[in-house]
PDB file of C-alpha atoms in Angstrom:
ATOM      1  CA  MET A1263      28.615  82.399 179.248  1.00 87.00           C
ATOM      2  CA  GLN A1264      28.502  81.921 183.125  1.00 96.00           C
ATOM      3  CA  VAL A1265      31.349  79.934 184.463  1.00 97.00           C
ATOM      4  CA  PHE A1266      31.584  78.817 188.101  1.00 98.00           C
ATOM      5  CA  VAL A1267      34.811  77.770 189.399  1.00 97.00           C
ATOM      6  CA  ILE A1268      34.683  76.073 192.742  1.00 97.00           C
ATOM      7  CA  ASN A1269      37.367  76.798 194.954  1.00 96.00           C
ATOM      8  CA  LEU A1270      38.202  76.968 198.795  1.00 94.00           C
ATOM      9  CA  ALA A1271      39.583  80.290 199.942  1.00 92.00           C
ATOM     10  CA  ILE A1272      42.690  78.764 201.140  1.00 93.00           C
ATOM     11  CA  ALA A1273      43.669  77.049 197.800  1.00 93.00           C
ATOM     12  CA  ARG A1274      45.113  79.892 196.218  1.00 94.00           C
ATOM     13  CA  ASP A1275      47.335  77.910 193.938  1.00 95.00           C
ATOM     14  CA  ARG A1276      44.473  76.096 192.581  1.00 95.00           C
ATOM     15  CA  LEU A1277      42.703  79.329 191.739  1.00 95.00           C
ATOM     16  CA  ALA A1278      45.961  80.866 190.018  1.00 96.00           C
ATOM     17  CA  PHE A1279      46.096  77.579 188.066  1.00 95.00           C
ATOM     18  CA  MET A1280      42.643  78.016 186.593  1.00 94.00           C
ATOM     19  CA  GLN A1281      43.099  81.788 186.212  1.00 96.00           C
ATOM     20  CA  GLY A1282      46.267  80.820 184.119  1.00 95.00           C
ATOM     21  CA  GLN A1283      43.775  78.923 181.651  1.00 94.00           C
ATOM     22  CA  ILE A1284      40.685  81.150 181.565  1.00 92.00           C
ATOM     23  CA  GLY A1285      41.782  84.433 182.697  1.00 93.00           C
ATOM     24  CA  THR A1286      39.600  86.046 185.270  1.00 90.00           C
ATOM     25  CA  ASP A1287      36.188  85.747 183.156  1.00 91.00           C
ATOM     26  CA  PHE A1288      34.909  83.556 185.496  1.00 95.00           C
ATOM     27  CA  GLU A1289      32.865  83.662 189.023  1.00 97.00           C
ATOM     28  CA  ARG A1290      34.792  82.012 191.821  1.00 97.00           C
ATOM     29  CA  PHE A1291      32.557  79.950 193.916  1.00 97.00           C
ATOM     30  CA  ASP A1292      33.609  79.916 197.620  1.00 96.00           C
ATOM     31  CA  ALA A1293      33.404  76.201 198.350  1.00 96.00           C
ATOM     32  CA  ILE A1294      31.371  75.100 201.165  1.00 95.00           C
ATOM     33  CA  LYS A1295      33.418  73.493 204.241  1.00 93.00           C
ATOM     34  CA  ALA A1296      32.850  70.397 205.752  1.00 89.00           C
ATOM     35  CA  GLY A1297      30.814  71.220 208.745  1.00 85.00           C
ATOM     36  CA  ALA A1298      29.139  74.176 207.298  1.00 92.00           C
ATOM     37  CA  ILE A1299      26.511  72.806 205.299  1.00 94.00           C
ATOM     38  CA  PRO A1300      23.393  75.181 204.843  1.00 94.00           C
ATOM     39  CA  ALA A1301      20.478  73.944 207.064  1.00 93.00           C
ATOM     40  CA  HIS A1302      18.307  73.719 204.465  1.00 94.00           C
ATOM     41  CA  LEU A1303      20.663  71.397 202.473  1.00 94.00           C
ATOM     42  CA  ALA A1304      21.676  69.460 205.654  1.00 92.00           C
ATOM     43  CA  VAL A1305      18.412  67.656 205.731  1.00 91.00           C
ATOM     44  CA  ASN A1306      19.167  65.689 202.501  1.00 91.00           C
ATOM     45  CA  PHE A1307      22.311  63.879 204.016  1.00 92.00           C
ATOM     46  CA  PRO A1308      21.186  61.124 206.345  1.00 87.00           C
ATOM     47  CA  GLN A1309      22.527  60.901 209.830  1.00 83.00           C
ATOM     48  CA  PRO A1310      24.444  58.524 210.502  1.00 78.00           C
ATOM     49  CA  ALA A1311      26.404  59.873 207.630  1.00 75.00           C
ATOM     50  CA  ARG A1312      26.805  57.858 204.670  1.00 82.00           C
ATOM     51  CA  LEU A1313      29.329  60.067 202.961  1.00 89.00           C
ATOM     52  CA  LEU A1314      32.287  61.420 204.285  1.00 90.00           C
ATOM     53  CA  PRO A1315      32.135  65.082 205.483  1.00 91.00           C
ATOM     54  CA  ASN A1316      34.280  66.471 202.574  1.00 92.00           C
ATOM     55  CA  GLU A1317      31.930  64.505 200.137  1.00 93.00           C
ATOM     56  CA  ILE A1318      29.031  66.208 201.795  1.00 94.00           C
ATOM     57  CA  ALA A1319      30.529  69.684 201.471  1.00 95.00           C
ATOM     58  CA  CYS A1320      31.146  68.973 197.863  1.00 95.00           C
ATOM     59  CA  TYR A1321      27.740  67.823 196.958  1.00 95.00           C
ATOM     60  CA  ALA A1322      26.591  70.840 198.806  1.00 96.00           C
ATOM     61  CA  SER A1323      28.535  73.288 196.981  1.00 97.00           C
ATOM     62  CA  HIS A1324      27.092  71.825 193.657  1.00 97.00           C
ATOM     63  CA  LEU A1325      23.772  72.258 195.072  1.00 97.00           C
ATOM     64  CA  VAL A1326      24.247  75.694 195.953  1.00 97.00           C
ATOM     65  CA  ILE A1327      25.281  76.331 192.373  1.00 98.00           C
ATOM     66  CA  ALA A1328      22.242  74.925 190.874  1.00 98.00           C
ATOM     67  CA  GLU A1329      20.345  77.038 193.260  1.00 98.00           C
ATOM     68  CA  THR A1330      22.163  80.382 192.226  1.00 98.00           C
ATOM     69  CA  VAL A1331      21.525  79.131 188.378  1.00 98.00           C
ATOM     70  CA  LEU A1332      17.782  79.199 189.428  1.00 98.00           C
ATOM     71  CA  LYS A1333      18.084  82.230 191.231  1.00 98.00           C
ATOM     72  CA  ARG A1334      19.567  84.461 188.441  1.00 98.00           C
ATOM     73  CA  GLY A1335      17.198  83.048 185.934  1.00 98.00           C
ATOM     74  CA  LEU A1336      20.465  81.814 183.693  1.00 98.00           C
ATOM     75  CA  PRO A1337      20.026  79.684 180.768  1.00 97.00           C
ATOM     76  CA  TYR A1338      22.456  77.455 181.803  1.00 98.00           C
ATOM     77  CA  ALA A1339      25.894  77.623 183.586  1.00 98.00           C
ATOM     78  CA  ILE A1340      29.415  76.112 183.474  1.00 98.00           C
ATOM     79  CA  VAL A1341      30.681  74.380 186.506  1.00 98.00           C
ATOM     80  CA  LEU A1342      34.426  73.565 186.976  1.00 97.00           C
ATOM     81  CA  GLU A1343      36.459  72.262 189.759  1.00 95.00           C
ATOM     82  CA  ASP A1344      39.664  73.945 190.272  1.00 94.00           C
ATOM     83  CA  ASP A1345      41.613  70.877 189.491  1.00 93.00           C
ATOM     84  CA  VAL A1346      40.927  70.555 185.763  1.00 94.00           C
ATOM     85  CA  ASP A1347      43.287  70.968 182.750  1.00 94.00           C
ATOM     86  CA  LEU A1348      41.424  72.509 179.812  1.00 95.00           C
ATOM     87  CA  ALA A1349      41.690  72.564 176.230  1.00 95.00           C
ATOM     88  CA  PRO A1350      43.087  75.684 174.585  1.00 93.00           C
ATOM     89  CA  ASP A1351      39.762  76.241 172.848  1.00 94.00           C
ATOM     90  CA  PHE A1352      37.721  75.287 175.774  1.00 95.00           C
ATOM     91  CA  ARG A1353      35.388  78.156 175.451  1.00 95.00           C
ATOM     92  CA  GLN A1354      34.735  77.962 171.755  1.00 95.00           C
ATOM     93  CA  VAL A1355      34.207  74.061 171.943  1.00 96.00           C
ATOM     94  CA  VAL A1356      31.597  74.432 174.829  1.00 97.00           C
ATOM     95  CA  ALA A1357      29.971  77.327 173.143  1.00 97.00           C
ATOM     96  CA  ALA A1358      29.554  75.370 169.981  1.00 97.00           C
ATOM     97  CA  GLY A1359      28.397  71.885 171.886  1.00 97.00           C
ATOM     98  CA  ILE A1360      25.851  73.840 173.800  1.00 97.00           C
ATOM     99  CA  GLU A1361      24.424  75.128 170.424  1.00 96.00           C
ATOM    100  CA  ARG A1362      23.925  71.571 169.039  1.00 96.00           C
ATOM    101  CA  LEU A1363      22.070  70.491 172.044  1.00 96.00           C
ATOM    102  CA  PRO A1364      18.603  69.554 171.507  1.00 93.00           C
ATOM    103  CA  ALA A1365      15.618  72.026 172.953  1.00 91.00           C
ATOM    104  CA  GLU A1366      15.137  69.983 176.118  1.00 92.00           C
ATOM    105  CA  TRP A1367      18.295  69.023 178.078  1.00 96.00           C
ATOM    106  CA  ASP A1368      19.691  68.833 181.632  1.00 97.00           C
ATOM    107  CA  ILE A1369      23.458  68.210 181.602  1.00 97.00           C
ATOM    108  CA  LEU A1370      26.316  68.108 179.315  1.00 96.00           C
ATOM    109  CA  ALA A1371      29.404  66.354 180.638  1.00 95.00           C
ATOM    110  CA  LEU A1372      32.796  68.295 179.626  1.00 95.00           C
ATOM    111  CA  SER A1373      35.052  65.677 181.594  1.00 91.00           C
ATOM    112  CA  GLY A1374      35.469  62.174 182.097  1.00 76.00           C
ATOM    113  CA  ALA A1375      37.846  60.153 183.893  1.00 54.00           C
ATOM    114  CA  LYS A1376      37.129  57.139 181.606  1.00 57.00           C
ATOM    115  CA  GLN A1377      35.550  57.340 178.226  1.00 55.00           C
ATOM    116  CA  HIS A1378      32.507  55.088 178.337  1.00 63.00           C
ATOM    117  CA  PRO A1379      30.562  53.630 175.035  1.00 69.00           C
ATOM    118  CA  HIS A1380      29.047  56.649 173.257  1.00 76.00           C
ATOM    119  CA  CYS A1381      27.252  57.415 170.082  1.00 80.00           C
ATOM    120  CA  ARG A1382      28.026  60.520 168.118  1.00 85.00           C
ATOM    121  CA  LEU A1383      24.748  62.668 167.635  1.00 86.00           C
ATOM    122  CA  SER A1384      26.473  65.546 165.769  1.00 91.00           C
ATOM    123  CA  GLN A1385      29.921  67.096 164.906  1.00 93.00           C
ATOM    124  CA  VAL A1386      30.685  69.949 166.896  1.00 95.00           C
ATOM    125  CA  THR A1387      34.240  71.077 165.575  1.00 93.00           C
ATOM    126  CA  ASP A1388      36.699  69.312 163.600  1.00 91.00           C
ATOM    127  CA  ASP A1389      37.826  67.148 166.412  1.00 89.00           C
ATOM    128  CA  THR A1390      34.912  67.264 168.456  1.00 93.00           C
ATOM    129  CA  HIS A1391      31.304  65.628 168.779  1.00 92.00           C
ATOM    130  CA  LEU A1392      28.245  65.903 170.869  1.00 94.00           C
ATOM    131  CA  VAL A1393      27.611  62.345 171.901  1.00 91.00           C
ATOM    132  CA  ARG A1394      25.082  60.447 174.098  1.00 86.00           C
ATOM    133  CA  TYR A1395      27.078  58.140 176.697  1.00 83.00           C
ATOM    134  CA  LEU A1396      25.842  54.587 177.415  1.00 76.00           C
ATOM    135  CA  HIS A1397      26.782  55.271 180.897  1.00 76.00           C
ATOM    136  CA  PHE A1398      27.287  58.680 181.943  1.00 81.00           C
ATOM    137  CA  PRO A1399      31.052  59.652 183.212  1.00 84.00           C
ATOM    138  CA  LYS A1400      31.697  59.526 186.905  1.00 82.00           C
ATOM    139  CA  THR A1401      32.979  62.942 187.211  1.00 86.00           C
ATOM    140  CA  THR A1402      32.023  66.626 188.263  1.00 91.00           C
ATOM    141  CA  ALA A1403      35.266  68.047 187.152  1.00 92.00           C
ATOM    142  CA  GLY A1404      33.541  70.123 184.566  1.00 96.00           C
ATOM    143  CA  TYR A1405      29.677  70.271 183.005  1.00 97.00           C
ATOM    144  CA  VAL A1406      27.258  72.447 181.872  1.00 98.00           C
ATOM    145  CA  ILE A1407      23.915  72.262 183.805  1.00 98.00           C
ATOM    146  CA  SER A1408      20.413  73.902 182.393  1.00 98.00           C
ATOM    147  CA  PRO A1409      17.576  74.931 184.593  1.00 98.00           C
ATOM    148  CA  SER A1410      15.655  71.751 184.251  1.00 98.00           C
ATOM    149  CA  GLY A1411      19.059  70.140 185.160  1.00 97.00           C
ATOM    150  CA  CYS A1412      18.981  72.323 188.262  1.00 98.00           C
ATOM    151  CA  ARG A1413      15.842  71.442 189.441  1.00 98.00           C
ATOM    152  CA  LYS A1414      16.057  67.500 189.030  1.00 97.00           C
ATOM    153  CA  LEU A1415      19.490  67.969 191.056  1.00 97.00           C
ATOM    154  CA  LEU A1416      17.962  69.805 193.715  1.00 97.00           C
ATOM    155  CA  ALA A1417      14.728  67.881 194.220  1.00 95.00           C
ATOM    156  CA  SER A1418      14.732  66.841 197.995  1.00 91.00           C
ATOM    157  CA  ARG A1419      15.848  63.307 198.534  1.00 90.00           C
ATOM    158  CA  PRO A1420      18.284  61.416 200.834  1.00 90.00           C
ATOM    159  CA  ARG A1421      21.804  61.939 199.339  1.00 91.00           C
ATOM    160  CA  LEU A1422      23.602  58.634 199.789  1.00 89.00           C
ATOM    161  CA  ARG A1423      26.220  58.820 197.250  1.00 89.00           C
ATOM    162  CA  PRO A1424      28.912  61.310 196.117  1.00 92.00           C
ATOM    163  CA  VAL A1425      27.710  63.771 193.724  1.00 94.00           C
ATOM    164  CA  ASP A1426      29.694  62.624 190.794  1.00 92.00           C
ATOM    165  CA  VAL A1427      28.354  59.228 191.384  1.00 90.00           C
ATOM    166  CA  ASP A1428      24.411  60.323 191.971  1.00 91.00           C
ATOM    167  CA  ILE A1429      24.800  62.460 188.542  1.00 91.00           C
ATOM    168  CA  ARG A1430      26.110  58.880 186.682  1.00 87.00           C
ATOM    169  CA  TYR A1431      22.955  57.413 188.421  1.00 86.00           C
ATOM    170  CA  GLY A1432      20.942  60.204 186.784  1.00 86.00           C
ATOM    171  CA  TRP A1433      18.035  58.044 185.552  1.00 85.00           C
ATOM    172  CA  GLU A1434      16.876  58.269 189.216  1.00 87.00           C
ATOM    173  CA  MET A1435      16.620  61.817 188.792  1.00 89.00           C
ATOM    174  CA  HIS A1436      15.601  61.596 185.212  1.00 90.00           C
ATOM    175  CA  LEU A1437      18.597  63.679 183.969  1.00 91.00           C
ATOM    176  CA  ASP A1438      18.738  64.312 180.166  1.00 91.00           C
ATOM    177  CA  GLY A1439      22.543  63.888 179.705  1.00 91.00           C
ATOM    178  CA  TYR A1440      24.990  64.360 176.684  1.00 93.00           C
ATOM    179  CA  GLY A1441      28.584  64.856 176.558  1.00 93.00           C
ATOM    180  CA  LEU A1442      31.380  66.274 174.520  1.00 94.00           C
ATOM    181  CA  TYR A1443      33.986  63.872 172.746  1.00 90.00           C
ATOM    182  CA  PRO A1444      36.834  64.295 173.204  1.00 90.00           C
ATOM    183  CA  ALA A1445      36.207  65.826 176.628  1.00 92.00           C
ATOM    184  CA  PRO A1446      37.664  69.107 176.783  1.00 94.00           C
ATOM    185  CA  ALA A1447      38.228  69.066 180.309  1.00 94.00           C
ATOM    186  CA  TRP A1448      40.137  66.485 182.483  1.00 90.00           C
ATOM    187  CA  GLN A1449      41.216  66.060 186.019  1.00 85.00           C
ATOM    188  CA  THR A1450      44.875  67.032 186.282  1.00 84.00           C
ATOM    189  CA  ASN A1451      47.355  65.196 188.508  1.00 82.00           C
ATOM    190  CA  ARG A1452      48.992  68.449 189.541  1.00 83.00           C
ATOM    191  CA  PHE A1453      47.244  68.613 192.867  1.00 75.00           C
ATOM    192  CA  ALA A1454      46.293  66.172 195.566  1.00 70.00           C
ATOM    193  CA  SER A1455      42.573  65.578 196.245  1.00 68.00           C
ATOM    194  CA  SER A1456      41.034  67.519 198.815  1.00 63.00           C
ATOM    195  CA  ILE A1457      38.460  64.889 199.401  1.00 60.00           C
ATOM    196  CA  PRO A1458      40.253  61.802 200.704  1.00 56.00           C
ATOM    197  CA  LYS A1459      38.960  58.480 199.454  1.00 59.00           C
ATOM    198  CA  SER A1460      36.844  56.136 201.844  1.00 53.00           C
ATOM    199  CA  LYS A1461      38.898  53.411 203.208  1.00 55.00           C
ATOM    200  CA  LYS A1462      36.228  50.810 202.058  1.00 60.00           C
ATOM    201  CA  GLN A1463      35.337  49.923 198.481  1.00 60.00           C
ATOM    202  CA  ARG A1464      31.749  51.026 197.919  1.00 66.00           C
ATOM    203  CA  PHE A1465      29.411  49.293 195.782  1.00 60.00           C
ATOM    204  CA  TYR A1466      26.292  51.535 195.475  1.00 63.00           C
ATOM    205  CA  TRP A1467      24.349  49.269 193.094  1.00 56.00           C
ATOM    206  CA  ARG A1468      24.085  46.625 195.921  1.00 62.00           C
ATOM    207  CA  ALA A1469      21.777  49.064 197.933  1.00 65.00           C
ATOM    208  CA  ASP A1470      19.217  48.488 194.931  1.00 67.00           C
ATOM    209  CA  PRO A1471      20.212  46.204 192.175  1.00 71.00           C
ATOM    210  CA  VAL A1472      16.873  46.161 190.488  1.00 68.00           C
ATOM    211  CA  GLY A1473      16.657  49.817 190.236  1.00 68.00           C
ATOM    212  CA  TYR A1474      20.282  49.874 188.998  1.00 64.00           C
ATOM    213  CA  LEU A1475      19.649  47.326 186.209  1.00 71.00           C
ATOM    214  CA  ALA A1476      16.537  49.374 185.126  1.00 70.00           C
ATOM    215  CA  GLY A1477      18.864  52.165 185.076  1.00 66.00           C
ATOM    216  CA  ARG A1478      21.193  50.647 182.805  1.00 68.00           C
ATOM    217  CA  PHE A1479      18.313  49.387 180.658  1.00 69.00           C
ATOM    218  CA  VAL A1480      17.084  53.215 180.225  1.00 71.00           C
ATOM    219  CA  GLY A1481      20.506  53.850 179.036  1.00 68.00           C
ATOM    220  CA  VAL A1482      20.447  51.233 176.323  1.00 69.00           C
ATOM    221  CA  TRP A1483      16.728  52.239 175.335  1.00 69.00           C
ATOM    222  CA  LYS A1484      17.796  55.914 174.698  1.00 72.00           C
ATOM    223  CA  MET A1485      20.613  54.900 172.757  1.00 71.00           C
ATOM    224  CA  GLY A1486      18.686  52.756 170.506  1.00 71.00           C
ATOM    225  CA  PRO A1487      20.153  49.440 169.075  1.00 71.00           C
ATOM    226  CA  VAL A1488      21.700  50.706 166.183  1.00 72.00           C
ATOM    227  CA  ASN A1489      23.632  53.693 167.864  1.00 71.00           C
ATOM    228  CA  LEU A1490      24.440  51.159 170.790  1.00 71.00           C
ATOM    229  CA  ALA A1491      26.147  48.674 168.114  1.00 73.00           C
ATOM    230  CA  ARG A1492      28.057  51.861 166.441  1.00 70.00           C
ATOM    231  CA  ALA A1493      29.108  52.469 170.087  1.00 69.00           C
ATOM    232  CA  TYR A1494      30.407  49.069 170.697  1.00 69.00           C
ATOM    233  CA  LEU A1495      32.188  48.981 167.327  1.00 72.00           C
ATOM    234  CA  GLU A1496      34.017  52.355 168.369  1.00 68.00           C
ATOM    235  CA  GLU A1497      35.074  50.829 171.563  1.00 66.00           C
ATOM    236  CA  TYR A1498      36.371  47.735 169.749  1.00 64.00           C
ATOM    237  CA  ARG A1499      38.184  49.954 166.767  1.00 65.00           C
ATOM    238  CA  MET A1500      39.931  52.173 169.521  1.00 57.00           C
ATOM    239  CA  GLY A1501      40.947  48.859 171.536  1.00 56.00           C
ATOM    240  CA  ARG A1502      39.114  49.705 174.594  1.00 51.00           C
ATOM    241  CA  SER A1503      36.538  46.973 174.336  1.00 44.00           C
ATOM    242  CA  PRO A1504      37.462  43.459 176.100  1.00 39.00           C
ATOM    243  CA  LEU A1505      36.667  42.145 172.857  1.00 37.00           C
ATOM    244  CA  ALA A1506      39.582  43.664 171.354  1.00 36.00           C
ATOM    245  CA  LYS A1507      41.987  42.117 173.796  1.00 31.00           C
TER     246      LYS A1507
END
């Protein structure tokens, strides 16, 4: 089970935090620094930059890991950022979840800042299910990616959104995404973010509202009407739906 942890060399406290959870059986990936983007990737980030320097560096780190997966011929890789809390049985849950995936898959979400409507596809453990989200979670704190997912993520195109938002807009890349629920990884509040937020609120859907609506429709179509009804019923039961308020 190949695990990459994205970590800046200066962030030794974060590395120690991750080692305290999963030991040393992972590969530390030296996070790309702002201003040091590999030339072959820099062409994907238009100038003047739409993203903050650290957002570009973060995106580039995920792209280089995708390249590494393909170069090594790995069947998949678990990618973790260095500020995530992990469930005690994280490895076992993820391994069981991968076994439940269909033959063709691209990405498996292991984290989610917010849990979005989802339908359960199969039981992974007593407490965890493999799910398909109506709207993919906006986070790259933890995920598993396959070679086909790497190729889709690496396809040359302008990168106008942070990597977590781009993956949430996965329909543009034809990403076939799944998730584990409850998520076995979540971003901790132990560390300040190394990527400062933009001072302006960014509404990415405004750049292509028709494409955004089409992507939402794809999510509904993949889930199907029965599963969609089940997803919203579950949201209502858990008290997360506006209808329950």
